[in-house]
């Protein structure tokens, strides 16, 4: 199979978890590497026997015995949430999830103080909320930009240094939000984080290189390209690079490359506020998602029609994809009223492609204002896979007709991700030429040098 990077091309919730689960179940995979975001991720996986888990920090291949999880230096690691997730996995029949986990020592730590700051800041926005998971991701990233002593995973191996750094975060939170919610004292937090370090393997960057040399690795992204910190529709975005860039940086450091797999639903969804040109209240009412409801911090789960304009933009911003995985085709098959947005009516004209460029938050905010006024131009969805390939000029290499790995089928082209499956002989001939023109996307390292502190967004 080779290495694969899995990235959501929408606003998240497209089915990255079920795609990663399938790749790990259908092929020999040694590890899943998480390369952005943190405990706010919610990647739902349903096993063939009905077991369900919402993967946040563990890789979504964890139901497959032996598949490891590595949290790279680009992850924001929440030890408390990680322990709770491991407990749920244990009840779901996976007792060794922590034994299969490694954490890069340079990964930032999300603390209860970041989480409380996130919720206080978002609440203060009132009706102008940006949308958030309430897990402290944005505060973790913004604090690290302003403070060189932001706590990292490696600090958990040095209790004295850990306490100093946790104290600094707690004092920052109390000064910034004197009316904020109560938080644990530093000693309790430090004890929990130290116990985390005693339970899991905290490693250096060379560990990932060893994993890449040892076998196939799946890089699992979080959220979606349309929420990207630089390319999303500001300010309704996340403090995270959601494109292929972080994964490709890690691969390049090891002298490796990977197949770039973009994931999308056969229709569109998003959580919370922000532009959503194809939103349809009828679909929102008719297509509730069992594992994606309205949340206190995320807001409402919204549903709309396939948006080729937004997806073209996501592909441009991400530097293209080698192939696409289309999920929820079972829903599309039962809804002949689904449509495809082929253009926008915007600014007095017809727009089929949105401009994607170098990082510029002012430009992105202006684009958001334009999108809030845009109206969709529709065509029938027809045969979803053929329509998507025609509109996006990228081959569909994986079709998902349900939540379990057995509900996945290859596309009509043989590609590097195809691997012998029980119900399709085409999977036996798995090597081919991927389609979809790709270009080089900016590295995460080059983008991070242009960051500047700004209010937390997620």
PDB file of C-alpha atoms in Angstrom, residues 101-389:
ATOM      1  CA  UNK A 101       1.044   4.708  21.878  1.00  0.00           C
ATOM      2  CA  UNK A 102       4.122   6.892  21.422  1.00  0.00           C
ATOM      3  CA  UNK A 103       4.282  10.668  21.851  1.00  0.00           C
ATOM      4  CA  UNK A 104       6.882  13.028  20.419  1.00  0.00           C
ATOM      5  CA  UNK A 105       8.576  14.893  23.262  1.00  0.00           C
ATOM      6  CA  UNK A 106       8.182  18.226  21.420  1.00  0.00           C
ATOM      7  CA  UNK A 107       4.371  17.994  21.163  1.00  0.00           C
ATOM      8  CA  UNK A 108       2.616  20.822  23.003  1.00  0.00           C
ATOM      9  CA  UNK A 109       0.500  19.939  26.030  1.00  0.00           C
ATOM     10  CA  UNK A 110      -3.094  21.084  26.377  1.00  0.00           C
ATOM     11  CA  UNK A 111      -3.898  21.683  30.044  1.00  0.00           C
ATOM     12  CA  UNK A 112      -7.105  22.343  31.998  1.00  0.00           C
ATOM     13  CA  UNK A 113      -6.040  26.009  32.032  1.00  0.00           C
ATOM     14  CA  UNK A 114      -6.010  26.207  28.224  1.00  0.00           C
ATOM     15  CA  UNK A 115      -9.400  24.531  28.108  1.00  0.00           C
ATOM     16  CA  UNK A 116     -10.912  26.941  30.631  1.00  0.00           C
ATOM     17  CA  UNK A 117      -9.466  29.932  28.757  1.00  0.00           C
ATOM     18  CA  UNK A 118     -10.937  28.638  25.490  1.00  0.00           C
ATOM     19  CA  UNK A 119     -14.415  28.413  26.978  1.00  0.00           C
ATOM     20  CA  UNK A 120     -14.190  31.778  28.684  1.00  0.00           C
ATOM     21  CA  UNK A 121     -13.050  33.533  25.513  1.00  0.00           C
ATOM     22  CA  UNK A 122     -15.681  31.898  23.333  1.00  0.00           C
ATOM     23  CA  UNK A 123     -18.453  32.638  25.831  1.00  0.00           C
ATOM     24  CA  UNK A 124     -17.416  36.290  25.948  1.00  0.00           C
ATOM     25  CA  UNK A 125     -18.077  36.578  22.207  1.00  0.00           C
ATOM     26  CA  UNK A 126     -21.782  36.048  22.782  1.00  0.00           C
ATOM     27  CA  UNK A 127     -23.678  36.108  19.501  1.00  0.00           C
ATOM     28  CA  UNK A 128     -20.403  36.559  17.604  1.00  0.00           C
ATOM     29  CA  UNK A 129     -19.003  33.162  18.590  1.00  0.00           C
ATOM     30  CA  UNK A 130     -16.549  31.711  16.081  1.00  0.00           C
ATOM     31  CA  UNK A 131     -17.369  28.085  16.797  1.00  0.00           C
ATOM     32  CA  UNK A 132     -15.256  25.850  19.012  1.00  0.00           C
ATOM     33  CA  UNK A 133     -14.995  22.373  20.463  1.00  0.00           C
ATOM     34  CA  UNK A 134     -14.219  23.901  23.870  1.00  0.00           C
ATOM     35  CA  UNK A 135     -11.122  21.716  24.281  1.00  0.00           C
ATOM     36  CA  UNK A 136      -8.467  24.443  24.490  1.00  0.00           C
ATOM     37  CA  UNK A 137      -6.791  23.833  21.134  1.00  0.00           C
ATOM     38  CA  UNK A 138      -6.599  27.459  20.034  1.00  0.00           C
ATOM     39  CA  UNK A 139      -5.433  28.611  23.450  1.00  0.00           C
ATOM     40  CA  UNK A 140      -2.695  25.966  23.482  1.00  0.00           C
ATOM     41  CA  UNK A 141      -1.385  27.143  20.111  1.00  0.00           C
ATOM     42  CA  UNK A 142      -1.656  30.868  20.825  1.00  0.00           C
ATOM     43  CA  UNK A 143      -0.056  30.547  24.265  1.00  0.00           C
ATOM     44  CA  UNK A 144       2.917  28.727  22.729  1.00  0.00           C
ATOM     45  CA  UNK A 145       3.387  31.508  20.188  1.00  0.00           C
ATOM     46  CA  UNK A 146       3.671  34.060  22.989  1.00  0.00           C
ATOM     47  CA  UNK A 147       5.575  31.966  25.555  1.00  0.00           C
ATOM     48  CA  UNK A 148       8.768  30.044  24.872  1.00  0.00           C
ATOM     49  CA  UNK A 149       8.211  27.992  28.024  1.00  0.00           C
ATOM     50  CA  UNK A 150       4.885  26.492  26.931  1.00  0.00           C
ATOM     51  CA  UNK A 151       4.640  22.970  28.377  1.00  0.00           C
ATOM     52  CA  UNK A 152       5.492  20.079  26.076  1.00  0.00           C
ATOM     53  CA  UNK A 153       5.239  16.322  26.377  1.00  0.00           C
ATOM     54  CA  UNK A 154       8.920  15.993  27.243  1.00  0.00           C
ATOM     55  CA  UNK A 155       8.410  18.188  30.293  1.00  0.00           C
ATOM     56  CA  UNK A 156       6.374  15.390  31.867  1.00  0.00           C
ATOM     57  CA  UNK A 157       9.671  13.557  32.347  1.00  0.00           C
ATOM     58  CA  UNK A 158      11.001  16.455  34.447  1.00  0.00           C
ATOM     59  CA  UNK A 159       8.567  17.084  37.330  1.00  0.00           C
ATOM     60  CA  UNK A 160      10.200  20.304  38.569  1.00  0.00           C
ATOM     61  CA  UNK A 161      10.214  21.912  35.111  1.00  0.00           C
ATOM     62  CA  UNK A 162       6.691  20.676  34.469  1.00  0.00           C
ATOM     63  CA  UNK A 163       5.403  22.332  37.650  1.00  0.00           C
ATOM     64  CA  UNK A 164       7.055  25.641  36.752  1.00  0.00           C
ATOM     65  CA  UNK A 165       5.512  25.643  33.321  1.00  0.00           C
ATOM     66  CA  UNK A 166       2.082  24.576  34.525  1.00  0.00           C
ATOM     67  CA  UNK A 167       2.180  27.305  37.157  1.00  0.00           C
ATOM     68  CA  UNK A 168       2.928  29.880  34.471  1.00  0.00           C
ATOM     69  CA  UNK A 169      -0.053  28.735  32.385  1.00  0.00           C
ATOM     70  CA  UNK A 170      -2.356  28.751  35.395  1.00  0.00           C
ATOM     71  CA  UNK A 171      -1.248  32.259  36.400  1.00  0.00           C
ATOM     72  CA  UNK A 172      -1.755  33.475  32.810  1.00  0.00           C
ATOM     73  CA  UNK A 173      -5.277  32.048  32.778  1.00  0.00           C
ATOM     74  CA  UNK A 174      -6.245  33.613  36.104  1.00  0.00           C
ATOM     75  CA  UNK A 175      -4.883  37.006  35.049  1.00  0.00           C
ATOM     76  CA  UNK A 176      -6.618  36.923  31.663  1.00  0.00           C
ATOM     77  CA  UNK A 177      -9.957  35.535  32.900  1.00  0.00           C
ATOM     78  CA  UNK A 178     -10.418  36.435  36.586  1.00  0.00           C
ATOM     79  CA  UNK A 179     -14.090  35.417  36.378  1.00  0.00           C
ATOM     80  CA  UNK A 180     -13.338  32.179  34.556  1.00  0.00           C
ATOM     81  CA  UNK A 181     -14.291  28.718  35.711  1.00  0.00           C
ATOM     82  CA  UNK A 182     -12.454  26.954  38.524  1.00  0.00           C
ATOM     83  CA  UNK A 183      -9.465  24.868  37.478  1.00  0.00           C
ATOM     84  CA  UNK A 184      -7.416  22.119  39.177  1.00  0.00           C
ATOM     85  CA  UNK A 185      -4.445  23.176  41.246  1.00  0.00           C
ATOM     86  CA  UNK A 186      -0.989  22.769  39.767  1.00  0.00           C
ATOM     87  CA  UNK A 187       0.023  19.861  41.998  1.00  0.00           C
ATOM     88  CA  UNK A 188      -2.947  17.759  40.940  1.00  0.00           C
ATOM     89  CA  UNK A 189      -2.355  18.552  37.292  1.00  0.00           C
ATOM     90  CA  UNK A 190       1.374  17.851  37.533  1.00  0.00           C
ATOM     91  CA  UNK A 191       0.759  14.517  39.254  1.00  0.00           C
ATOM     92  CA  UNK A 192      -1.615  13.457  36.477  1.00  0.00           C
ATOM     93  CA  UNK A 193       0.797  14.531  33.745  1.00  0.00           C
ATOM     94  CA  UNK A 194       3.706  12.772  35.440  1.00  0.00           C
ATOM     95  CA  UNK A 195       1.639   9.582  35.646  1.00  0.00           C
ATOM     96  CA  UNK A 196       0.958   9.963  31.922  1.00  0.00           C
ATOM     97  CA  UNK A 197       4.696  10.028  31.229  1.00  0.00           C
ATOM     98  CA  UNK A 198       5.181   6.904  33.313  1.00  0.00           C
ATOM     99  CA  UNK A 199       2.511   5.056  31.326  1.00  0.00           C
ATOM    100  CA  UNK A 200       3.297   5.967  27.702  1.00  0.00           C
ATOM    101  CA  UNK A 201       6.497   6.149  25.675  1.00  0.00           C
ATOM    102  CA  UNK A 202       7.698   9.707  25.077  1.00  0.00           C
ATOM    103  CA  UNK A 203      10.147   9.624  22.191  1.00  0.00           C
ATOM    104  CA  UNK A 204      12.327  11.749  19.942  1.00  0.00           C
ATOM    105  CA  UNK A 205      11.791  12.566  16.291  1.00  0.00           C
ATOM    106  CA  UNK A 206      13.857   9.622  15.092  1.00  0.00           C
ATOM    107  CA  UNK A 207      11.138   7.241  16.308  1.00  0.00           C
ATOM    108  CA  UNK A 208       8.863   8.271  13.443  1.00  0.00           C
ATOM    109  CA  UNK A 209      11.666   7.620  10.974  1.00  0.00           C
ATOM    110  CA  UNK A 210      11.907   4.077  12.334  1.00  0.00           C
ATOM    111  CA  UNK A 211       8.147   3.586  11.930  1.00  0.00           C
ATOM    112  CA  UNK A 212       8.296   4.768   8.323  1.00  0.00           C
ATOM    113  CA  UNK A 213      11.118   2.372   7.530  1.00  0.00           C
ATOM    114  CA  UNK A 214       9.423  -0.553   9.272  1.00  0.00           C
ATOM    115  CA  UNK A 215       6.208  -0.644   7.244  1.00  0.00           C
ATOM    116  CA  UNK A 216       3.159   1.180   5.924  1.00  0.00           C
ATOM    117  CA  UNK A 217       2.069   4.242   7.889  1.00  0.00           C
ATOM    118  CA  UNK A 218      -1.248   6.093   7.638  1.00  0.00           C
ATOM    119  CA  UNK A 219      -1.134   9.815   8.499  1.00  0.00           C
ATOM    120  CA  UNK A 220      -4.515  10.818   9.925  1.00  0.00           C
ATOM    121  CA  UNK A 221      -5.508  14.463   9.727  1.00  0.00           C
ATOM    122  CA  UNK A 222      -8.045  16.244  11.926  1.00  0.00           C
ATOM    123  CA  UNK A 223     -10.836  18.690  11.046  1.00  0.00           C
ATOM    124  CA  UNK A 224     -10.949  19.852   7.410  1.00  0.00           C
ATOM    125  CA  UNK A 225      -9.147  22.041   4.893  1.00  0.00           C
ATOM    126  CA  UNK A 226     -11.975  24.600   4.909  1.00  0.00           C
ATOM    127  CA  UNK A 227     -11.205  25.170   8.612  1.00  0.00           C
ATOM    128  CA  UNK A 228      -7.447  25.558   8.095  1.00  0.00           C
ATOM    129  CA  UNK A 229      -5.755  28.263  10.181  1.00  0.00           C
ATOM    130  CA  UNK A 230      -4.501  30.084   7.075  1.00  0.00           C
ATOM    131  CA  UNK A 231      -6.705  28.873   4.233  1.00  0.00           C
ATOM    132  CA  UNK A 232     -10.061  28.503   5.972  1.00  0.00           C
ATOM    133  CA  UNK A 233     -12.810  31.096   6.049  1.00  0.00           C
ATOM    134  CA  UNK A 234     -11.502  33.340   8.836  1.00  0.00           C
ATOM    135  CA  UNK A 235     -12.476  33.809  11.631  1.00  0.00           C
ATOM    136  CA  UNK A 236     -14.533  30.585  11.595  1.00  0.00           C
ATOM    137  CA  UNK A 237     -11.435  28.448  11.559  1.00  0.00           C
ATOM    138  CA  UNK A 238      -9.054  26.506  13.781  1.00  0.00           C
ATOM    139  CA  UNK A 239      -5.521  27.086  15.044  1.00  0.00           C
ATOM    140  CA  UNK A 240      -4.285  24.083  13.121  1.00  0.00           C
ATOM    141  CA  UNK A 241      -2.795  23.283   9.722  1.00  0.00           C
ATOM    142  CA  UNK A 242      -5.387  20.914   8.298  1.00  0.00           C
ATOM    143  CA  UNK A 243      -3.848  20.370   4.840  1.00  0.00           C
ATOM    144  CA  UNK A 244      -1.282  17.715   3.873  1.00  0.00           C
ATOM    145  CA  UNK A 245       1.575  20.072   4.822  1.00  0.00           C
ATOM    146  CA  UNK A 246       2.467  18.870   8.342  1.00  0.00           C
ATOM    147  CA  UNK A 247       2.465  15.229   7.256  1.00  0.00           C
ATOM    148  CA  UNK A 248       4.613  16.001   4.232  1.00  0.00           C
ATOM    149  CA  UNK A 249       7.067  17.886   6.425  1.00  0.00           C
ATOM    150  CA  UNK A 250       7.429  14.815   8.656  1.00  0.00           C
ATOM    151  CA  UNK A 251       7.800  12.553   5.632  1.00  0.00           C
ATOM    152  CA  UNK A 252      10.384  14.788   3.971  1.00  0.00           C
ATOM    153  CA  UNK A 253      12.498  14.783   7.124  1.00  0.00           C
ATOM    154  CA  UNK A 254      12.665  10.992   6.810  1.00  0.00           C
ATOM    155  CA  UNK A 255      13.235  11.035   3.054  1.00  0.00           C
ATOM    156  CA  UNK A 256       9.804   9.490   2.425  1.00  0.00           C
ATOM    157  CA  UNK A 257       6.670  10.362   0.457  1.00  0.00           C
ATOM    158  CA  UNK A 258       3.029   9.293   0.607  1.00  0.00           C
ATOM    159  CA  UNK A 259      -0.181   8.980  -1.361  1.00  0.00           C
ATOM    160  CA  UNK A 260      -2.425  12.004  -0.730  1.00  0.00           C
ATOM    161  CA  UNK A 261      -6.021  10.928  -0.103  1.00  0.00           C
ATOM    162  CA  UNK A 262      -8.735  13.571   0.191  1.00  0.00           C
ATOM    163  CA  UNK A 263     -11.978  12.630   1.962  1.00  0.00           C
ATOM    164  CA  UNK A 264     -15.401  14.145   1.300  1.00  0.00           C
ATOM    165  CA  UNK A 265     -19.037  13.267   1.818  1.00  0.00           C
ATOM    166  CA  UNK A 266     -21.445  12.847  -1.098  1.00  0.00           C
ATOM    167  CA  UNK A 267     -23.149  15.884   0.426  1.00  0.00           C
ATOM    168  CA  UNK A 268     -21.855  18.721   2.617  1.00  0.00           C
ATOM    169  CA  UNK A 269     -21.938  19.305   6.374  1.00  0.00           C
ATOM    170  CA  UNK A 270     -20.459  21.655   8.931  1.00  0.00           C
ATOM    171  CA  UNK A 271     -20.666  22.246  12.667  1.00  0.00           C
ATOM    172  CA  UNK A 272     -21.365  25.673  14.112  1.00  0.00           C
ATOM    173  CA  UNK A 273     -21.284  29.164  12.614  1.00  0.00           C
ATOM    174  CA  UNK A 274     -19.608  30.360   9.453  1.00  0.00           C
ATOM    175  CA  UNK A 275     -20.320  30.453   5.727  1.00  0.00           C
ATOM    176  CA  UNK A 276     -22.042  27.408   4.245  1.00  0.00           C
ATOM    177  CA  UNK A 277     -23.274  28.296   0.786  1.00  0.00           C
ATOM    178  CA  UNK A 278     -25.156  25.056   0.061  1.00  0.00           C
ATOM    179  CA  UNK A 279     -26.849  24.730   3.453  1.00  0.00           C
ATOM    180  CA  UNK A 280     -30.387  23.343   3.147  1.00  0.00           C
ATOM    181  CA  UNK A 281     -32.698  23.343   6.206  1.00  0.00           C
ATOM    182  CA  UNK A 282     -34.660  20.447   4.727  1.00  0.00           C
ATOM    183  CA  UNK A 283     -31.537  18.279   4.540  1.00  0.00           C
ATOM    184  CA  UNK A 284     -30.516  19.344   8.039  1.00  0.00           C
ATOM    185  CA  UNK A 285     -33.873  18.132   9.331  1.00  0.00           C
ATOM    186  CA  UNK A 286     -33.933  14.965   7.227  1.00  0.00           C
ATOM    187  CA  UNK A 287     -30.313  13.845   7.580  1.00  0.00           C
ATOM    188  CA  UNK A 288     -29.350  13.886  11.253  1.00  0.00           C
ATOM    189  CA  UNK A 289     -26.006  12.233  11.934  1.00  0.00           C
ATOM    190  CA  UNK A 290     -26.012   9.638  14.682  1.00  0.00           C
ATOM    191  CA  UNK A 291     -22.535  10.586  15.842  1.00  0.00           C
ATOM    192  CA  UNK A 292     -22.569  14.326  15.071  1.00  0.00           C
ATOM    193  CA  UNK A 293     -25.226  16.242  16.930  1.00  0.00           C
ATOM    194  CA  UNK A 294     -25.487  19.783  18.196  1.00  0.00           C
ATOM    195  CA  UNK A 295     -22.919  20.486  20.895  1.00  0.00           C
ATOM    196  CA  UNK A 296     -22.692  23.179  23.538  1.00  0.00           C
ATOM    197  CA  UNK A 297     -19.467  24.553  22.098  1.00  0.00           C
ATOM    198  CA  UNK A 298     -19.558  23.356  18.507  1.00  0.00           C
ATOM    199  CA  UNK A 299     -23.075  24.545  17.841  1.00  0.00           C
ATOM    200  CA  UNK A 300     -25.576  23.021  15.449  1.00  0.00           C
ATOM    201  CA  UNK A 301     -24.787  20.304  12.920  1.00  0.00           C
ATOM    202  CA  UNK A 302     -25.729  21.700   9.509  1.00  0.00           C
ATOM    203  CA  UNK A 303     -26.316  19.827   6.247  1.00  0.00           C
ATOM    204  CA  UNK A 304     -26.280  20.948   2.619  1.00  0.00           C
ATOM    205  CA  UNK A 305     -25.644  19.838  -0.926  1.00  0.00           C
ATOM    206  CA  UNK A 306     -22.281  18.882  -2.428  1.00  0.00           C
ATOM    207  CA  UNK A 307     -20.276  22.062  -3.026  1.00  0.00           C
ATOM    208  CA  UNK A 308     -17.821  21.687  -5.907  1.00  0.00           C
ATOM    209  CA  UNK A 309     -16.683  25.308  -5.606  1.00  0.00           C
ATOM    210  CA  UNK A 310     -15.609  24.869  -1.979  1.00  0.00           C
ATOM    211  CA  UNK A 311     -14.041  21.487  -2.745  1.00  0.00           C
ATOM    212  CA  UNK A 312     -12.058  22.905  -5.682  1.00  0.00           C
ATOM    213  CA  UNK A 313     -10.825  25.599  -3.341  1.00  0.00           C
ATOM    214  CA  UNK A 314      -9.830  23.002  -0.735  1.00  0.00           C
ATOM    215  CA  UNK A 315      -7.870  21.042  -3.330  1.00  0.00           C
ATOM    216  CA  UNK A 316      -6.123  24.205  -4.522  1.00  0.00           C
ATOM    217  CA  UNK A 317      -5.293  25.272  -0.958  1.00  0.00           C
ATOM    218  CA  UNK A 318      -4.000  21.798  -0.082  1.00  0.00           C
ATOM    219  CA  UNK A 319      -1.894  21.471  -3.214  1.00  0.00           C
ATOM    220  CA  UNK A 320      -4.072  18.814  -4.845  1.00  0.00           C
ATOM    221  CA  UNK A 321      -4.757  15.180  -4.019  1.00  0.00           C
ATOM    222  CA  UNK A 322      -3.803  11.923  -5.706  1.00  0.00           C
ATOM    223  CA  UNK A 323      -7.220  10.431  -5.115  1.00  0.00           C
ATOM    224  CA  UNK A 324     -10.518  10.882  -3.308  1.00  0.00           C
ATOM    225  CA  UNK A 325     -12.488   8.812  -0.820  1.00  0.00           C
ATOM    226  CA  UNK A 326     -16.224   9.564  -0.997  1.00  0.00           C
ATOM    227  CA  UNK A 327     -18.296   8.616   2.038  1.00  0.00           C
ATOM    228  CA  UNK A 328     -22.031   8.421   2.768  1.00  0.00           C
ATOM    229  CA  UNK A 329     -22.817   7.106  -0.691  1.00  0.00           C
ATOM    230  CA  UNK A 330     -25.557   5.020   0.915  1.00  0.00           C
ATOM    231  CA  UNK A 331     -27.285   8.254   1.924  1.00  0.00           C
ATOM    232  CA  UNK A 332     -26.852   9.709  -1.556  1.00  0.00           C
ATOM    233  CA  UNK A 333     -28.374   6.587  -3.069  1.00  0.00           C
ATOM    234  CA  UNK A 334     -31.500   7.067  -0.983  1.00  0.00           C
ATOM    235  CA  UNK A 335     -31.855  10.804  -1.696  1.00  0.00           C
ATOM    236  CA  UNK A 336     -32.518  11.564  -5.390  1.00  0.00           C
ATOM    237  CA  UNK A 337     -33.124  15.195  -4.411  1.00  0.00           C
ATOM    238  CA  UNK A 338     -29.443  15.782  -3.604  1.00  0.00           C
ATOM    239  CA  UNK A 339     -27.752  18.306  -5.878  1.00  0.00           C
ATOM    240  CA  UNK A 340     -24.269  19.534  -6.725  1.00  0.00           C
ATOM    241  CA  UNK A 341     -23.309  23.184  -6.544  1.00  0.00           C
ATOM    242  CA  UNK A 342     -21.269  23.918  -9.679  1.00  0.00           C
ATOM    243  CA  UNK A 343     -20.863  27.686  -9.213  1.00  0.00           C
ATOM    244  CA  UNK A 344     -21.758  30.620  -6.969  1.00  0.00           C
ATOM    245  CA  UNK A 345     -23.675  33.747  -7.789  1.00  0.00           C
ATOM    246  CA  UNK A 346     -21.427  36.217  -6.002  1.00  0.00           C
ATOM    247  CA  UNK A 347     -20.571  39.892  -6.362  1.00  0.00           C
ATOM    248  CA  UNK A 348     -22.864  40.253  -9.352  1.00  0.00           C
ATOM    249  CA  UNK A 349     -21.269  37.432 -11.338  1.00  0.00           C
ATOM    250  CA  UNK A 350     -20.871  33.683 -11.623  1.00  0.00           C
ATOM    251  CA  UNK A 351     -17.878  32.199  -9.789  1.00  0.00           C
ATOM    252  CA  UNK A 352     -16.675  28.613 -10.301  1.00  0.00           C
ATOM    253  CA  UNK A 353     -13.339  28.881  -8.483  1.00  0.00           C
ATOM    254  CA  UNK A 354     -12.292  30.779  -5.366  1.00  0.00           C
ATOM    255  CA  UNK A 355      -8.816  32.320  -5.122  1.00  0.00           C
ATOM    256  CA  UNK A 356      -6.300  30.434  -2.999  1.00  0.00           C
ATOM    257  CA  UNK A 357      -3.023  32.127  -2.137  1.00  0.00           C
ATOM    258  CA  UNK A 358      -0.311  32.558   0.477  1.00  0.00           C
ATOM    259  CA  UNK A 359      -1.268  33.103   4.129  1.00  0.00           C
ATOM    260  CA  UNK A 360      -3.215  36.344   4.541  1.00  0.00           C
ATOM    261  CA  UNK A 361      -5.917  36.476   7.209  1.00  0.00           C
ATOM    262  CA  UNK A 362      -7.273  39.806   5.973  1.00  0.00           C
ATOM    263  CA  UNK A 363      -7.815  38.282   2.538  1.00  0.00           C
ATOM    264  CA  UNK A 364      -9.479  35.254   4.110  1.00  0.00           C
ATOM    265  CA  UNK A 365     -11.805  37.445   6.197  1.00  0.00           C
ATOM    266  CA  UNK A 366     -12.777  39.339   3.038  1.00  0.00           C
ATOM    267  CA  UNK A 367     -13.474  36.030   1.312  1.00  0.00           C
ATOM    268  CA  UNK A 368     -15.685  35.008   4.229  1.00  0.00           C
ATOM    269  CA  UNK A 369     -17.749  38.178   3.868  1.00  0.00           C
ATOM    270  CA  UNK A 370     -18.215  37.426   0.165  1.00  0.00           C
ATOM    271  CA  UNK A 371     -19.248  33.836   0.866  1.00  0.00           C
ATOM    272  CA  UNK A 372     -21.878  34.931   3.359  1.00  0.00           C
ATOM    273  CA  UNK A 373     -23.590  36.720   0.452  1.00  0.00           C
ATOM    274  CA  UNK A 374     -23.075  33.978  -2.146  1.00  0.00           C
ATOM    275  CA  UNK A 375     -25.861  31.867  -3.621  1.00  0.00           C
ATOM    276  CA  UNK A 376     -25.426  28.383  -5.095  1.00  0.00           C
ATOM    277  CA  UNK A 377     -25.910  27.428  -8.740  1.00  0.00           C
ATOM    278  CA  UNK A 378     -27.059  23.815  -8.793  1.00  0.00           C
ATOM    279  CA  UNK A 379     -27.046  20.853 -11.136  1.00  0.00           C
ATOM    280  CA  UNK A 380     -28.404  17.364 -10.377  1.00  0.00           C
ATOM    281  CA  UNK A 381     -26.043  15.214  -8.352  1.00  0.00           C
ATOM    282  CA  UNK A 382     -26.850  12.241 -10.560  1.00  0.00           C
ATOM    283  CA  UNK A 383     -24.329   9.431 -10.126  1.00  0.00           C
ATOM    284  CA  UNK A 384     -22.285  10.868  -7.254  1.00  0.00           C
ATOM    285  CA  UNK A 385     -18.911   9.297  -8.014  1.00  0.00           C
ATOM    286  CA  UNK A 386     -18.957  10.217 -11.691  1.00  0.00           C
ATOM    287  CA  UNK A 387     -20.213  13.724 -10.898  1.00  0.00           C
ATOM    288  CA  UNK A 388     -17.488  14.294  -8.306  1.00  0.00           C
ATOM    289  CA  UNK A 389     -14.734  13.056 -10.609  1.00  0.00           C
TER     290      UNK A 389
END
